[in-house]
Structures are given as structure tokens and as C-alpha cells.
CSV table of C-alpha atoms in Angstrom, one decimal:
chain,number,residue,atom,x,y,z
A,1,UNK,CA,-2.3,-62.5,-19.8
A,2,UNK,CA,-2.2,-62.2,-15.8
A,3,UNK,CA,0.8,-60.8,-14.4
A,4,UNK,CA,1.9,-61.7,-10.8
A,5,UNK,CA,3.1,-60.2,-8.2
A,6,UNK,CA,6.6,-60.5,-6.9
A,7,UNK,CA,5.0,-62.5,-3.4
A,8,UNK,CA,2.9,-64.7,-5.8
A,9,UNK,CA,5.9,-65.2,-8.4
A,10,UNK,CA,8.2,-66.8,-5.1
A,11,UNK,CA,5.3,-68.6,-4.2
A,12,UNK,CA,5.2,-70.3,-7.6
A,13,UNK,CA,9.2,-70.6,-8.0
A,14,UNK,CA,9.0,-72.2,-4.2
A,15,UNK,CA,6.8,-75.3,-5.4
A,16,UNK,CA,8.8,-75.8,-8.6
A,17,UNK,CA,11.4,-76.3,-6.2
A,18,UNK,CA,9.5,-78.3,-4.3
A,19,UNK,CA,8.9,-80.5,-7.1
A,20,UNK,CA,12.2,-80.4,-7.9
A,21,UNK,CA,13.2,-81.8,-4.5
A,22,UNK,CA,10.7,-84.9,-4.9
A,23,UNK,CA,8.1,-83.5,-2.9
A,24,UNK,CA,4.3,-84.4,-3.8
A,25,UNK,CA,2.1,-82.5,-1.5
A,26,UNK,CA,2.7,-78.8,-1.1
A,27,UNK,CA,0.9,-76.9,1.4
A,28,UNK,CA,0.6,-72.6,-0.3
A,29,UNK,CA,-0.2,-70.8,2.9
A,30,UNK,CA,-1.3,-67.7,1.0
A,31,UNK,CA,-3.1,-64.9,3.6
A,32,UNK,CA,-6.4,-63.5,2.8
A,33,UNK,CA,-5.5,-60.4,0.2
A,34,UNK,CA,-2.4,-62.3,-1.2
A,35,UNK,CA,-4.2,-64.1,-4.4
A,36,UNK,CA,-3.9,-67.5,-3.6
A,37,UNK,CA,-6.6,-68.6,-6.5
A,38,UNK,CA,-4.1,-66.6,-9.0
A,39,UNK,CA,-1.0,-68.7,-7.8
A,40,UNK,CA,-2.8,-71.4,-7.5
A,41,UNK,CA,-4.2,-70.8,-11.2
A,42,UNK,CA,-0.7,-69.6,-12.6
A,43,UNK,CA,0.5,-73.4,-11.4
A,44,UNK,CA,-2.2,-75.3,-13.2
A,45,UNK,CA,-2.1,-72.9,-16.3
A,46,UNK,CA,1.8,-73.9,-16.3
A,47,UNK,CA,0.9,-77.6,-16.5
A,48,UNK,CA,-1.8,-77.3,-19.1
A,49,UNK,CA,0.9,-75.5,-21.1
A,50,UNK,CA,3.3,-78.9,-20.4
A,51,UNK,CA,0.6,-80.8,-21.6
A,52,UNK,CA,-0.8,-81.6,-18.2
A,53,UNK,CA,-4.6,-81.8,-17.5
A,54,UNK,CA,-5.1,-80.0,-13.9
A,55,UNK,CA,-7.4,-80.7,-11.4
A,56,UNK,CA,-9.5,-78.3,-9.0
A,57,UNK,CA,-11.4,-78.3,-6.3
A,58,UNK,CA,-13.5,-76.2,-3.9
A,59,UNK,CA,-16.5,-76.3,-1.6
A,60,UNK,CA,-18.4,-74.1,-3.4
A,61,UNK,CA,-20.1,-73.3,-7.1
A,62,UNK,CA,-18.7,-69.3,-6.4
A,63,UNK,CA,-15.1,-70.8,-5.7
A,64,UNK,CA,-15.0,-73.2,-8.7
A,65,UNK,CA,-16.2,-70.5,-10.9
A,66,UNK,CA,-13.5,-68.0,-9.4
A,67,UNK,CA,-11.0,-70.5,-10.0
A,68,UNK,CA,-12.4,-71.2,-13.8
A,69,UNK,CA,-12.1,-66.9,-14.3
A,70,UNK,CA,-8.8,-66.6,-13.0
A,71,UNK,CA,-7.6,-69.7,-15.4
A,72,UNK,CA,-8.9,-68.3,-18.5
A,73,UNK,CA,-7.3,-64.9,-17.5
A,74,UNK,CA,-3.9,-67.1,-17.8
A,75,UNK,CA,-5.2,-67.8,-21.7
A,76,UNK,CA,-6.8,-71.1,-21.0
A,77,UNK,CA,-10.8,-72.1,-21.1
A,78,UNK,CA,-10.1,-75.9,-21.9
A,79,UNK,CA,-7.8,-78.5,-20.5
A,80,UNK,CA,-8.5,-78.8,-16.9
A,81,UNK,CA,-11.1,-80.0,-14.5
A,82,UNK,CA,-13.3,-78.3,-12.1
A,83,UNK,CA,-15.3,-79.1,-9.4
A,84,UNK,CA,-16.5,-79.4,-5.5
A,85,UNK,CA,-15.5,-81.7,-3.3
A,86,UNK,CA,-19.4,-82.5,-2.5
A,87,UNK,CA,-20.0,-83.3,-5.8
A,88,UNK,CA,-17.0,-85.4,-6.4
A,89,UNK,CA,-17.6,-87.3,-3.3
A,90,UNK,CA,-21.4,-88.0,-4.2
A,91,UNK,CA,-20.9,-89.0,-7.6
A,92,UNK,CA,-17.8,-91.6,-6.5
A,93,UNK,CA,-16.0,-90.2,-9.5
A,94,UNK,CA,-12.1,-88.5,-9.0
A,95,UNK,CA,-11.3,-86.9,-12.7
A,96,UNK,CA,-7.8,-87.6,-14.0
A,97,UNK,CA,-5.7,-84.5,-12.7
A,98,UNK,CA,-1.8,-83.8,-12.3
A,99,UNK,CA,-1.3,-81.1,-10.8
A,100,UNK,CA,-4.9,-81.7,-8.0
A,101,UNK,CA,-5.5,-78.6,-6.3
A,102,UNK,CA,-8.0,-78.4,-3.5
A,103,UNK,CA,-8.7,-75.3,-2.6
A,104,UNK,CA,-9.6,-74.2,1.3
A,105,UNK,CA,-7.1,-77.8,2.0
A,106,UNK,CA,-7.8,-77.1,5.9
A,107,UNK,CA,-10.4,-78.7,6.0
A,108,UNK,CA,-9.3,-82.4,4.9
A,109,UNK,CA,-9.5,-83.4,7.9
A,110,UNK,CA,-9.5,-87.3,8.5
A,111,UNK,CA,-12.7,-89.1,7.0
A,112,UNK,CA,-14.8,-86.6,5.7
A,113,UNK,CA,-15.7,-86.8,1.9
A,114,UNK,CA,-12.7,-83.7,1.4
A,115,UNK,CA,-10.4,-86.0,2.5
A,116,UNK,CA,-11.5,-89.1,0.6
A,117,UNK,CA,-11.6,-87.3,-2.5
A,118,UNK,CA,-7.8,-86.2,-1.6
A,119,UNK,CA,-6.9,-89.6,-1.0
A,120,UNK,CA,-8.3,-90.9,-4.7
A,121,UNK,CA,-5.0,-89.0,-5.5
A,122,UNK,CA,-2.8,-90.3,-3.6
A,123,UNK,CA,0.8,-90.4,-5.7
A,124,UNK,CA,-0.3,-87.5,-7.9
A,125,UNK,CA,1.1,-84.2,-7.2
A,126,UNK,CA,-1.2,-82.4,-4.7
A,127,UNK,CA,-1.4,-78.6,-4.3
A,128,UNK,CA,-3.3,-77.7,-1.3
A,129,UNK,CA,-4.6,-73.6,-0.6
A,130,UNK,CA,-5.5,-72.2,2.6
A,131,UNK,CA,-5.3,-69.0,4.5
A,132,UNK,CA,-5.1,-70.5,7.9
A,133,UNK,CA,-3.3,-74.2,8.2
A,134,UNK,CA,-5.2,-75.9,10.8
A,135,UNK,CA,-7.3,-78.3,11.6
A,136,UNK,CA,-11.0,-77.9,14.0
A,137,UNK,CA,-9.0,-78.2,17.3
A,138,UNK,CA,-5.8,-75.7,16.6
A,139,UNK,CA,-3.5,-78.9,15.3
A,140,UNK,CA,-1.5,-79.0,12.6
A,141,UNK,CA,-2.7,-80.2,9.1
A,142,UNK,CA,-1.9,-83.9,8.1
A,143,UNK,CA,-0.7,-85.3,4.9
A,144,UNK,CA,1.7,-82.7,3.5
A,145,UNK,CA,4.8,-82.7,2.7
A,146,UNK,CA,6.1,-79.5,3.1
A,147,UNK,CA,4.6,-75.8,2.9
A,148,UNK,CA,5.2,-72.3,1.0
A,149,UNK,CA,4.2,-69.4,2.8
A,150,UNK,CA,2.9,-66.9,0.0
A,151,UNK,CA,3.4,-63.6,2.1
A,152,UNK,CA,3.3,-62.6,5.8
A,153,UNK,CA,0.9,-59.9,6.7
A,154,UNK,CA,3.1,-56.8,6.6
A,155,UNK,CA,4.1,-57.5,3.6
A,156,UNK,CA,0.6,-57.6,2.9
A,157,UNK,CA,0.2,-54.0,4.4
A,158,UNK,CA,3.2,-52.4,3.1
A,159,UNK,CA,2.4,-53.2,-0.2
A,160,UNK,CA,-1.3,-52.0,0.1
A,161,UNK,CA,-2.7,-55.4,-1.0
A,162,UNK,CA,-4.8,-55.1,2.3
A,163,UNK,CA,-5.9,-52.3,4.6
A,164,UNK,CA,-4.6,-51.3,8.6
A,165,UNK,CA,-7.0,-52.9,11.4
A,166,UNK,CA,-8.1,-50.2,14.1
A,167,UNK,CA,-9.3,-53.0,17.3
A,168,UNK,CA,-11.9,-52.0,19.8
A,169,UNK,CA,-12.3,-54.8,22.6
A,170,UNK,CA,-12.8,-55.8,25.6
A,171,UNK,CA,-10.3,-55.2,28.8
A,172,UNK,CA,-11.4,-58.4,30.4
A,173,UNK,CA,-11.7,-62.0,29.2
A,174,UNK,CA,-15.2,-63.1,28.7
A,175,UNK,CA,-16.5,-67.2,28.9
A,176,UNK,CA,-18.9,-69.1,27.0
A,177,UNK,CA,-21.8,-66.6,25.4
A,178,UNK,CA,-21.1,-63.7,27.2
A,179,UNK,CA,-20.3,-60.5,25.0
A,180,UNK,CA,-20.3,-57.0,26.2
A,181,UNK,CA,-22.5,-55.1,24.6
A,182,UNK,CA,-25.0,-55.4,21.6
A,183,UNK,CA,-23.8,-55.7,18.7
A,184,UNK,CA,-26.0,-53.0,17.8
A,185,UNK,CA,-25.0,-50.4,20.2
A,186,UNK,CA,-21.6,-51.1,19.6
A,187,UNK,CA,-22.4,-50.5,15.7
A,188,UNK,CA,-23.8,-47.2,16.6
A,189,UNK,CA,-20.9,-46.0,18.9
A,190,UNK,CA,-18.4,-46.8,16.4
A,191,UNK,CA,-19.5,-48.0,13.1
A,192,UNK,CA,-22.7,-46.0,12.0
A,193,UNK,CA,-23.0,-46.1,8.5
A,194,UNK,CA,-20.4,-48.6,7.5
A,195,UNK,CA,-20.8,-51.7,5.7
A,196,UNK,CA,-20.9,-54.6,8.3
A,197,UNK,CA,-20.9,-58.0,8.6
A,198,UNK,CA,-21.9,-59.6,12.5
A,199,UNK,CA,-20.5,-63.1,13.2
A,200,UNK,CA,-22.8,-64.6,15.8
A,201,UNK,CA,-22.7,-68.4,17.4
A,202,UNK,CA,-26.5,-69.6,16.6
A,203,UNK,CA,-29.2,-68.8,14.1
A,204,UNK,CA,-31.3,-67.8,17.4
A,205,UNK,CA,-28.6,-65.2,18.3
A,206,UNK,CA,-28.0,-63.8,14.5
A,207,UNK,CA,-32.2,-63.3,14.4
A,208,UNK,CA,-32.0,-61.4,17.4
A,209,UNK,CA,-29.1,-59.1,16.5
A,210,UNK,CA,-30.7,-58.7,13.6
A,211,UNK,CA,-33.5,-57.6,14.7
A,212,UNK,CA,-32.1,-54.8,17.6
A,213,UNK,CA,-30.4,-53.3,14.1
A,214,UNK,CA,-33.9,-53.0,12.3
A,215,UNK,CA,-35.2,-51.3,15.5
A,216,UNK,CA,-32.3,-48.9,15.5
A,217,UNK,CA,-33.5,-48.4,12.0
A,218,UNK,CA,-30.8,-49.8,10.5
A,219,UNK,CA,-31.5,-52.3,7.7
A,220,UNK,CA,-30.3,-55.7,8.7
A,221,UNK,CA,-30.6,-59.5,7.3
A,222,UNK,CA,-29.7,-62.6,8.2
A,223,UNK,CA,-28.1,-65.1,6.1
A,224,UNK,CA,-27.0,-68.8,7.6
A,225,UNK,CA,-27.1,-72.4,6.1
A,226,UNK,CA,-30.7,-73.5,6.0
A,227,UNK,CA,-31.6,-70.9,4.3
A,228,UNK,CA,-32.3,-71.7,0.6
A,229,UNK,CA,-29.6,-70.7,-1.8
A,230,UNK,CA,-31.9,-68.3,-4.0
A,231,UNK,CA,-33.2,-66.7,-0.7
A,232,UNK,CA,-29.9,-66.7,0.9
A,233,UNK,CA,-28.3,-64.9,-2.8
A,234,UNK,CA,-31.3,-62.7,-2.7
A,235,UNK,CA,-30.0,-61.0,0.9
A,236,UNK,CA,-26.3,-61.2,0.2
A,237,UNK,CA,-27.5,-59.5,-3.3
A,238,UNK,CA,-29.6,-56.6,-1.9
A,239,UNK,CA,-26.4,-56.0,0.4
A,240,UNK,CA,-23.8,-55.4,-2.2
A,241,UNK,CA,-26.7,-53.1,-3.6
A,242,UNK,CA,-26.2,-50.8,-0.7
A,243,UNK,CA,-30.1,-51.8,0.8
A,244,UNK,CA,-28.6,-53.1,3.5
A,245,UNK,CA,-25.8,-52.0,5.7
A,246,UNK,CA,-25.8,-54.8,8.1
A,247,UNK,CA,-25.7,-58.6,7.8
A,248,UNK,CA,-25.4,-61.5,10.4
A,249,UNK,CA,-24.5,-64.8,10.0
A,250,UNK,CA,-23.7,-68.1,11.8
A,251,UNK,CA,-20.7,-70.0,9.7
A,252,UNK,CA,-21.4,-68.9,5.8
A,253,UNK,CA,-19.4,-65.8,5.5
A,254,UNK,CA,-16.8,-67.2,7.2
A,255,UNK,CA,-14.9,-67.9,4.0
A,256,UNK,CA,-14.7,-68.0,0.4
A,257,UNK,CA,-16.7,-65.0,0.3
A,258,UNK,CA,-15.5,-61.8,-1.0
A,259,UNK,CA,-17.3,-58.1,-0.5
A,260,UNK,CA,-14.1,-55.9,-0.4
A,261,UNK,CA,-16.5,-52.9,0.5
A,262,UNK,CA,-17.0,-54.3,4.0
A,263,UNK,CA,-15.1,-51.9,6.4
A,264,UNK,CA,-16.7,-53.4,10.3
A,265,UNK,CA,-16.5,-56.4,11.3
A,266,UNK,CA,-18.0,-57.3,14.4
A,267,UNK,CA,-16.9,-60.5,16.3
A,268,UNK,CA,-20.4,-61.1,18.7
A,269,UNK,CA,-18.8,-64.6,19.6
A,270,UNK,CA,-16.0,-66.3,21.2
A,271,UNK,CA,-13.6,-67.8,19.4
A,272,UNK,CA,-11.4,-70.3,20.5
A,273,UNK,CA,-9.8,-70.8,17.2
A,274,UNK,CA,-6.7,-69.2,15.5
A,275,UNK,CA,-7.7,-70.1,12.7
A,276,UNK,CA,-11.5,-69.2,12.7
A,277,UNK,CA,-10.6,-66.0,13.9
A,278,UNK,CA,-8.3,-65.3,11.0
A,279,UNK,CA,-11.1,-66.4,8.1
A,280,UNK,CA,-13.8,-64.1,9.8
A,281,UNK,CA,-12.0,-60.9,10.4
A,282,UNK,CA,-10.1,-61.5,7.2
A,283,UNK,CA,-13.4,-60.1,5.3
A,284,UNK,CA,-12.9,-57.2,5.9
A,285,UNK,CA,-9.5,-56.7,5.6
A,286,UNK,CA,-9.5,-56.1,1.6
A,287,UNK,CA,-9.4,-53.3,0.0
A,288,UNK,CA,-11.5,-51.3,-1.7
A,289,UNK,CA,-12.0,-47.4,-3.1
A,290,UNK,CA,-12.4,-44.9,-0.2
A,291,UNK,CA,-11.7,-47.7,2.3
A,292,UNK,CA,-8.5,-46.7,4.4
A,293,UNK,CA,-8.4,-48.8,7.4
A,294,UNK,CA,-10.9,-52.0,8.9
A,295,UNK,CA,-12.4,-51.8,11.7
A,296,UNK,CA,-13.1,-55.0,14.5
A,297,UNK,CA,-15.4,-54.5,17.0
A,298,UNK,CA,-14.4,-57.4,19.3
A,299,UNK,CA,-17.5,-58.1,21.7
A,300,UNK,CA,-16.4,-61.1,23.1
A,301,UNK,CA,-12.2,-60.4,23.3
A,302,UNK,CA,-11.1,-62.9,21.0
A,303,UNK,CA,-8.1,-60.4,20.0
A,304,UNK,CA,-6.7,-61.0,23.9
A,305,UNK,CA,-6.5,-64.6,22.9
A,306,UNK,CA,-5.4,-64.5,18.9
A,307,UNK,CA,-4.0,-60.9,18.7
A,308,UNK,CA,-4.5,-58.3,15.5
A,309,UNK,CA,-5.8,-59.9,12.6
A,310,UNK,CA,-2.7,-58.1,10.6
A,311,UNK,CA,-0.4,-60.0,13.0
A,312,UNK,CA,2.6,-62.0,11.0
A,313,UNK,CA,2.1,-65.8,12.4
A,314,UNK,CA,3.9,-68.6,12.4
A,315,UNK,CA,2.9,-71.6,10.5
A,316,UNK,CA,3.9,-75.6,11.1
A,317,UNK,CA,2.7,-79.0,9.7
A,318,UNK,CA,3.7,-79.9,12.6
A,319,UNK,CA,2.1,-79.8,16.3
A,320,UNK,CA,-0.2,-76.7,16.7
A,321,UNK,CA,-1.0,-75.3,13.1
A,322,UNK,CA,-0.7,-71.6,13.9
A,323,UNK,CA,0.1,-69.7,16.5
A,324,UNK,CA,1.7,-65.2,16.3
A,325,UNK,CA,5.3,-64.6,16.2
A,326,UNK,CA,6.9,-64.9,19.0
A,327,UNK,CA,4.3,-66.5,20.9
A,328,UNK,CA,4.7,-69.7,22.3
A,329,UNK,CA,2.6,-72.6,22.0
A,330,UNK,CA,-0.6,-72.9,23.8
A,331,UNK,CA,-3.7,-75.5,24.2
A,332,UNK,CA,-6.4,-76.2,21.7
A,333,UNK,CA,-9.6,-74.4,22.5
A,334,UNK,CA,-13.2,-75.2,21.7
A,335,UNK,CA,-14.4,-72.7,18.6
A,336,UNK,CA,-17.9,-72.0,20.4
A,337,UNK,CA,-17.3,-71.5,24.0
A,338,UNK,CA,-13.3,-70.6,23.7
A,339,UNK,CA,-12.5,-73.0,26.5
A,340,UNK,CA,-9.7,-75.6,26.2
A,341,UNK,CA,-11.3,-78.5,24.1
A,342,UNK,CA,-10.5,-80.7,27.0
A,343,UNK,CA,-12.8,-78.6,29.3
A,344,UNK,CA,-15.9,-77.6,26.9
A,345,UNK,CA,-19.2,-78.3,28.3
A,346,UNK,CA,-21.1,-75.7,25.5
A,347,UNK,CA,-24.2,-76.3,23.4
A,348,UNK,CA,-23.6,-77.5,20.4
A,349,UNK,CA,-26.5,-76.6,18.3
A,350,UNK,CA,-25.7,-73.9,15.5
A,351,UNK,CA,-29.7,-73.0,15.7
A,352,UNK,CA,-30.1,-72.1,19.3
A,353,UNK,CA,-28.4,-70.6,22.3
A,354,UNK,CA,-28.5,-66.4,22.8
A,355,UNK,CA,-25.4,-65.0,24.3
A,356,UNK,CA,-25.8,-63.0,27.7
A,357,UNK,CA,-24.7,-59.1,27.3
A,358,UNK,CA,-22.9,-58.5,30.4
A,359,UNK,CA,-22.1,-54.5,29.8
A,360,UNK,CA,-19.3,-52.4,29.4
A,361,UNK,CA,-17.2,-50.7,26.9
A,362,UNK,CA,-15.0,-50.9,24.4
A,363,UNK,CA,-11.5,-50.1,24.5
A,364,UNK,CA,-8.9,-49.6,22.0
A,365,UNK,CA,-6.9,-52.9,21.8
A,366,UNK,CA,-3.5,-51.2,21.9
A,367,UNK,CA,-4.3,-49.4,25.2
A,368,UNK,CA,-2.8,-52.3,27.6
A,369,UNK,CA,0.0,-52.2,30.5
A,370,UNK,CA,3.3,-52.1,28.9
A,371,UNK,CA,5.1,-55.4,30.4
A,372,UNK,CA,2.0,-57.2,28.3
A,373,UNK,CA,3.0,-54.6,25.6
A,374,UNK,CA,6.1,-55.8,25.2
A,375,UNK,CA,6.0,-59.0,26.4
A,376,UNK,CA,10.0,-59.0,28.3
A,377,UNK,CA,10.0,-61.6,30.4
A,378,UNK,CA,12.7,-59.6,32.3
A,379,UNK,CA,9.9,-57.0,32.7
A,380,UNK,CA,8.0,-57.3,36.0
A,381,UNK,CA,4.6,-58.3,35.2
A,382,UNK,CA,2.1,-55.7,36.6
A,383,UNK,CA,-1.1,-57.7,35.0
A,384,UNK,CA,-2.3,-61.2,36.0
A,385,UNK,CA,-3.1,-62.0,32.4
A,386,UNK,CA,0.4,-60.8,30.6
A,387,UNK,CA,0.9,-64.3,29.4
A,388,UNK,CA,2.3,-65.3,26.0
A,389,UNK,CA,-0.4,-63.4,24.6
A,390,UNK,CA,1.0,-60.1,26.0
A,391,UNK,CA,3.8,-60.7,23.7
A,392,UNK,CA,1.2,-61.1,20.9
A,393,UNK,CA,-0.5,-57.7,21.5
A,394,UNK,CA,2.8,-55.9,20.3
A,395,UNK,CA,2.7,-57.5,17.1
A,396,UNK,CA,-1.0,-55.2,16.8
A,397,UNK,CA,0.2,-52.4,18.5
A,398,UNK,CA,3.2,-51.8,16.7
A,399,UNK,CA,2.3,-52.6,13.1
A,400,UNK,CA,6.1,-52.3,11.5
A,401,UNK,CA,7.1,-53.1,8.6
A,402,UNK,CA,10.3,-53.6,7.2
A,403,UNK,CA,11.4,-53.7,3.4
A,404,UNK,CA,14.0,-55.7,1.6
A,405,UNK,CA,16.4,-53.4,2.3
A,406,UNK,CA,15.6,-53.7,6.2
A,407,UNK,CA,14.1,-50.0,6.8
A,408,UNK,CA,11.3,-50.4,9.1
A,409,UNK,CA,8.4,-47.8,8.8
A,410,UNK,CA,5.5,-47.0,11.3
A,411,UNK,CA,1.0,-47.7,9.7
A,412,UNK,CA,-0.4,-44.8,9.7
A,413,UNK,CA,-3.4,-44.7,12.0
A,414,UNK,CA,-1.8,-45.6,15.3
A,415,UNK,CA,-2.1,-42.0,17.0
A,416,UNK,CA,-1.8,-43.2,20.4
A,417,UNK,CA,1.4,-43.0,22.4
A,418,UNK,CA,2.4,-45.7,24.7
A,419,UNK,CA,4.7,-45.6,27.7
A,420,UNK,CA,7.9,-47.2,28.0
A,421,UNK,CA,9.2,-48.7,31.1
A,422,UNK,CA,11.4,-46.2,32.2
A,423,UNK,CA,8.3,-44.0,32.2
A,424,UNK,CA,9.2,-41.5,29.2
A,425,UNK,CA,7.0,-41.1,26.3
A,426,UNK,CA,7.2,-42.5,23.1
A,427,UNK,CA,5.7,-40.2,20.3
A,428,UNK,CA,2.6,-41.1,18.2
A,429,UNK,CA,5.0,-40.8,14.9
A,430,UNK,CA,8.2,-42.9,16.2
A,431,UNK,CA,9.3,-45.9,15.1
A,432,UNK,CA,9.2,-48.8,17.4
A,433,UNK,CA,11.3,-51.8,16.7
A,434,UNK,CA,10.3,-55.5,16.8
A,435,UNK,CA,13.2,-58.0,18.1
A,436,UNK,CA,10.0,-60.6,18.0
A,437,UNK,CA,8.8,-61.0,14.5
């Protein structure tokens, strides 16, 4: 029988007392490294034991068969349902289900077959699972009632259920397809050897990247949606077998996907999404033997705009879906281009499109003026773009973390020393206190 963790038993006792209270859609916010298929299977396993006959759902055959594993590690192989949304929608055919859990619930968004196959349960109780609650354009998720956060990030890190990130971006901001270096020679800077995975905007792009690693002699491959699924297996396959160090791909690693052994993670795209960001760098932020810390190599500076992928966030049904603590709310951006929606004029086509390397390098993310630092509005601001995201970059910078009893302890791996206002040092090994998480 599964045990759970103390994070994943409050997630479980929050929506029994959800129930409790009358409600009938429950939003579990549960971060990538947190186990939100074992709460989530814990739940239904508790209704099969009441006499209940769950119901599941996911996107994918891997998901629904993860879910099916984790339920039968709860002592039960019979008395549920199991299924994808696609083939649900297809076939016109909702199975009887109380509890319905829909797995990866941020994308019912109005009118697609996820949502229509949410709405043949309308009056049951509905148990949605995501890692990042919002919708396309940065709003809020619709049609829930209320929402249990599983765990916040540092509790996450202190508990070693995922690893530190160590950020290497860009000091400028970058538009549309421009990306400072190759993601190649970035690779072999920083990365050389590790077990990558390249995010890229179009097919065209990921080919191309793909091909400057297998130059380099570095074995690459390139996995994306029109590929056939025994072909695209057969690539992902021969990764996980170590014969290839490097793979790119245009929107199918995003999520769902699981290869704890990845340890770079290399962003050669804008990204004007929170919540896209969070699901592609979240791959390689579990852990794994030997594996002490992840590593982002941010070509295009989406951590400027979304700060460290460790970063505790805030999360509303309400308004914008996600946004860091103790930012404040901003626009809704386009997830190709990063402009504000309202202003995107980019291609829309996942298959073409190259981005245009405009040179540079890398910096560490931390290393940034100290009034965006700390993000005081009573501090003078010495940099034209120390915005609400300068109060954001702290949250990387300082990854604290403090335990039920309120101690606060200091990550290892951030050697760097940063200055204070006053113009005195603070030591790599100090502890710097958060007023803003």
C-alpha cells in the first residue's frame, strides 16, 4: 500500500473538506515533483473503497496508464474508469464516474472536446489536476469552485522532492525569434555532456538545432507531433538509452512527460506564458541519482519576464491564473512571440519560422542591480527595466526556505555575493530574508 507524503496527505484532507463544505469542483494545484497522480489516485482509491466507481482522464495513453499504476499501488485493479479525453469525445460516450478526475484540467478551456467531456459531468463531483492553472492567454481557469494548493516550491526543495535551478540568461529582453546564441554553443559552454532537452518554436527551427548538435558531434534527434508515434517512441527510446544526449522539440515534451535524468534544459524560444514556461523547465527539475542541481539555459530571457522556475507563485481562479509572489499583476502575452496578446503580429505556423541569433552571452540570472534585486519601491531605481519583475528575480536569487517551525535556511549552490544598498557585502553563506513570499 502507497504511503503519502505529509504535502499530499493535506492535499487530500483539504478536498474532503471541500466536499464537506458543498463544494463540487476542486481545482489540486499540485507543482511538478509533488505527486499529483498519487493524490489524485489516493482520492479515487478512497471512493472505490466507499463503493464509488471513479472516473479518469488524461490526454495521453502514458498518462492513463500512470494513473492506472498508481491506483493499483493503492490495492485496487478494478472498479474505476480510465481513459483520454480524445477518445471520450470521439466515441460520444462519458462512463458513469463520482469522483471525475481530469488530469492536466488547464486545458478545458471553453469548447474544445476537454471541456465537453467535462461538461457531460456536470453535477458530479469533479477533481481537476494541473501544475500551472491557466488558461492559453495567462487568465484564470473557469468552472471551479475552489482550489487546493498541494505544495509551494520550497517546500518542494527543502524536502528534496525536486532539485536547485542554477539560470544562465540573457541581460537584455529579446522580441519575437530572436535568441542569443545557438543553442548548441550554449550547450557546449555550459552543458557538455548532460542530458538535454531544447524547446524550440517550429519544426523548421528544432531541425536546424538539431542538426548544429550533430555537427558538433553531439548526437541529437528531434521529436514533434507529426511524427508517427512508433517513430517518435523509437527517438525518445534511444534517449533514455543514453544514445542520445540531446533532444528538440516543438510542444510534445512540454508535459506529461517524465525523464528525471534530464539535468539542461534549454529555453531557445520566447515565452510569453507563465504557465508554459513552468511545464517546460519543470522537466528537468526532478530528481534523479547523481543529479544535484538543474540547469536553464535561457536563450531568449523568458526568466526576466516569469522568474526562477523554483519560484513560490501565486495562484487564483480568478483574474490572471498565475503570477510570482509578490509580483503584481501584469498583461496576457502571446506564447510564441512573448508580446502582449493584444499586440502579436507573429507566425503562427508550428512547422516553419527559424529564430534569428543575434549574439552575446550568457549571464548568471542572479547577477542583476540590486534595486531590481530587491524590488523596494523606496529604493531608487538605477535600471529602466526594474519593474514588478525585479521583485520577482529575488524570489530566484534568494532561494529560502523556511520550515514549520519558521527557521529559514540558505540552497546550497548560490556562491555568489550580492551587494546591499548601503554598499557592504553580503556573504555567499548568509541568510537573506524574504518579507515578499
Amino acid at each position: 500500500m502507497r504511503t503519502l507524503l505529509p504535502h499530499q496527505s493535506r492535499a487530500v484532507e483539504a478536498v474532503r473538506t471541500a466536499v464537506a463544505e458543498g463544494k463540487r469542483s476542486i481545482l489540486i494545484v499540485s507543482p511538478a515533483g509533488s505527486g499529483k497522480t498519487t493524490i489524485a489516485a489516493s482520492i479515487a482509491a478512497s471512493a472505490i473503497r466507499k463503493g464509488n466507481r471513479p472516473a479518469w482522464f488524461a490526454h495521453t495513453r502514458e498518462l492513463v496508464q500512470q494513473a492506472r499504476d498508481t491506483i493499483a499501488e493503492f490495492g485496487f485493479a478494478v472498479g474505476y474508469s480510465a481513459g483520454t479525453y480524445q477518445g471520450a469525445a470521439a466515441g460520444g460516450v462519458a462512463p458513469d464516474g463520482n469522483p471525475v478526475i481530469f488530469d492536466e484540467a488547464h486545458h478545458l478551456e471553453d469548447g474544445n472536446d476537454w471541456s465537453r467531456v467535462a461538461e457531460a459531468y456536470a453535477g458530479k463531483l469533479r477533481i481537476g489536476l494541473t501544475a500551472t492553472p491557466e488558461r492559453a492567454d495567462g487568465s484564470a481557469l473557469h468552472g471551479f469552485d475552489t482550489m487546493v494548493v498541494a505544495a509551494n516550491y520550497s517546500e518542494l526543495l527543502a524536502t528534496g522532492l525536486i532539485v536547485p535551478c542554477r539560470i544562465l540568461s540573457t541581460s537584455r529582453g529579446l522580441k519575437g525569434k530572436e535568441i542569443l546564441q545557438r543553442p548548441v554553443d550554449a550547450y557546449q559552454a555550459h552543458a557538455a555532456g548532460s542530458i538535454a532537452v531544447v524547446f524550440g518554436s517550429t519544426v523548421a527551427a528544432c531541425e536546424t538545432f538539431a542538426e548544429d548538435f550533430r555537427a558538433a558531434g553531439i548526437a541529437a534527434e528531434v521529436v514533434h507531433g507529426k511524427l508517427k508515434a512508433a517513430d517518435r517512441e523509437a527517438r525518445l527510446h534511444r534517449w533514455k538509452m543514453g544514445k542520445t544526449r540531446v533532444v528538440c522539440n516543438v510542444g510534445i515534451l512540454t508535459e506529461g512527460f517524465d525523464y528525471p535524468a534530464i539535468s539542461t534544459v534549454i529555453l531557445a524560444r520566447s515565452c510569453g506564458s507563465c504557465g508554459l514556461y513552468i511545464q517546460m523547465t519543470a522537466r528537468g527539475l526532478r530528481r534523479s541519482p547523481g543529479k544535484r542541481e538543474m540547469l536553464l539555459l535561457d536563450l531568449a530571457g523568458a526568466a526576466r519576464e516569469h522568474g526562477s522556475p523554483t519560484a513560490d507563485r501565486v495562484y487564483s481562479l480568478d483574474g490572471v491564473g498565475i503570477r510570482l509572489a509578490g509580483a503584481e499583476q501584469g498583461p496576457s502575452f502571446c506564447r510564441t512571440c512573448a508580446q502582449p496578446s493584444d499586440a502579436c503580429t507573429c507566425e503562427k505556423d508550428p512547422e516553419t519560422g527559424l529564430p534569428v541569433v543575434v549574439g552575446g552571452e550568457l549571464e548568471p540570472f542572479a547577477e542583476m542591480p540590486v534595486s531590481v534585486l530587491l524590488g523596494d519601491d523606496n529604493i531608487e531605481r538605477d535600471d529602466p527595466d526594474s519593474t514588478p519583475r525585479g521583485r520577482v528575480v529575488a524570489c530566484h536569487l534568494r532561494q529560502v526556505v523556511g520550515d514549520h517551525q519558521g527557521r529559514v535556511r540558505r540552497l546550497e549552490g548560490h556562491r555568489s555575493a550580492i551587494e546591499r544598498p548601503s554598499g557592504d557585502r553580503v556573504a555567499s553563506g548568509e541568510v537573506l530574508h524574504q518579507s515578499d513570499r
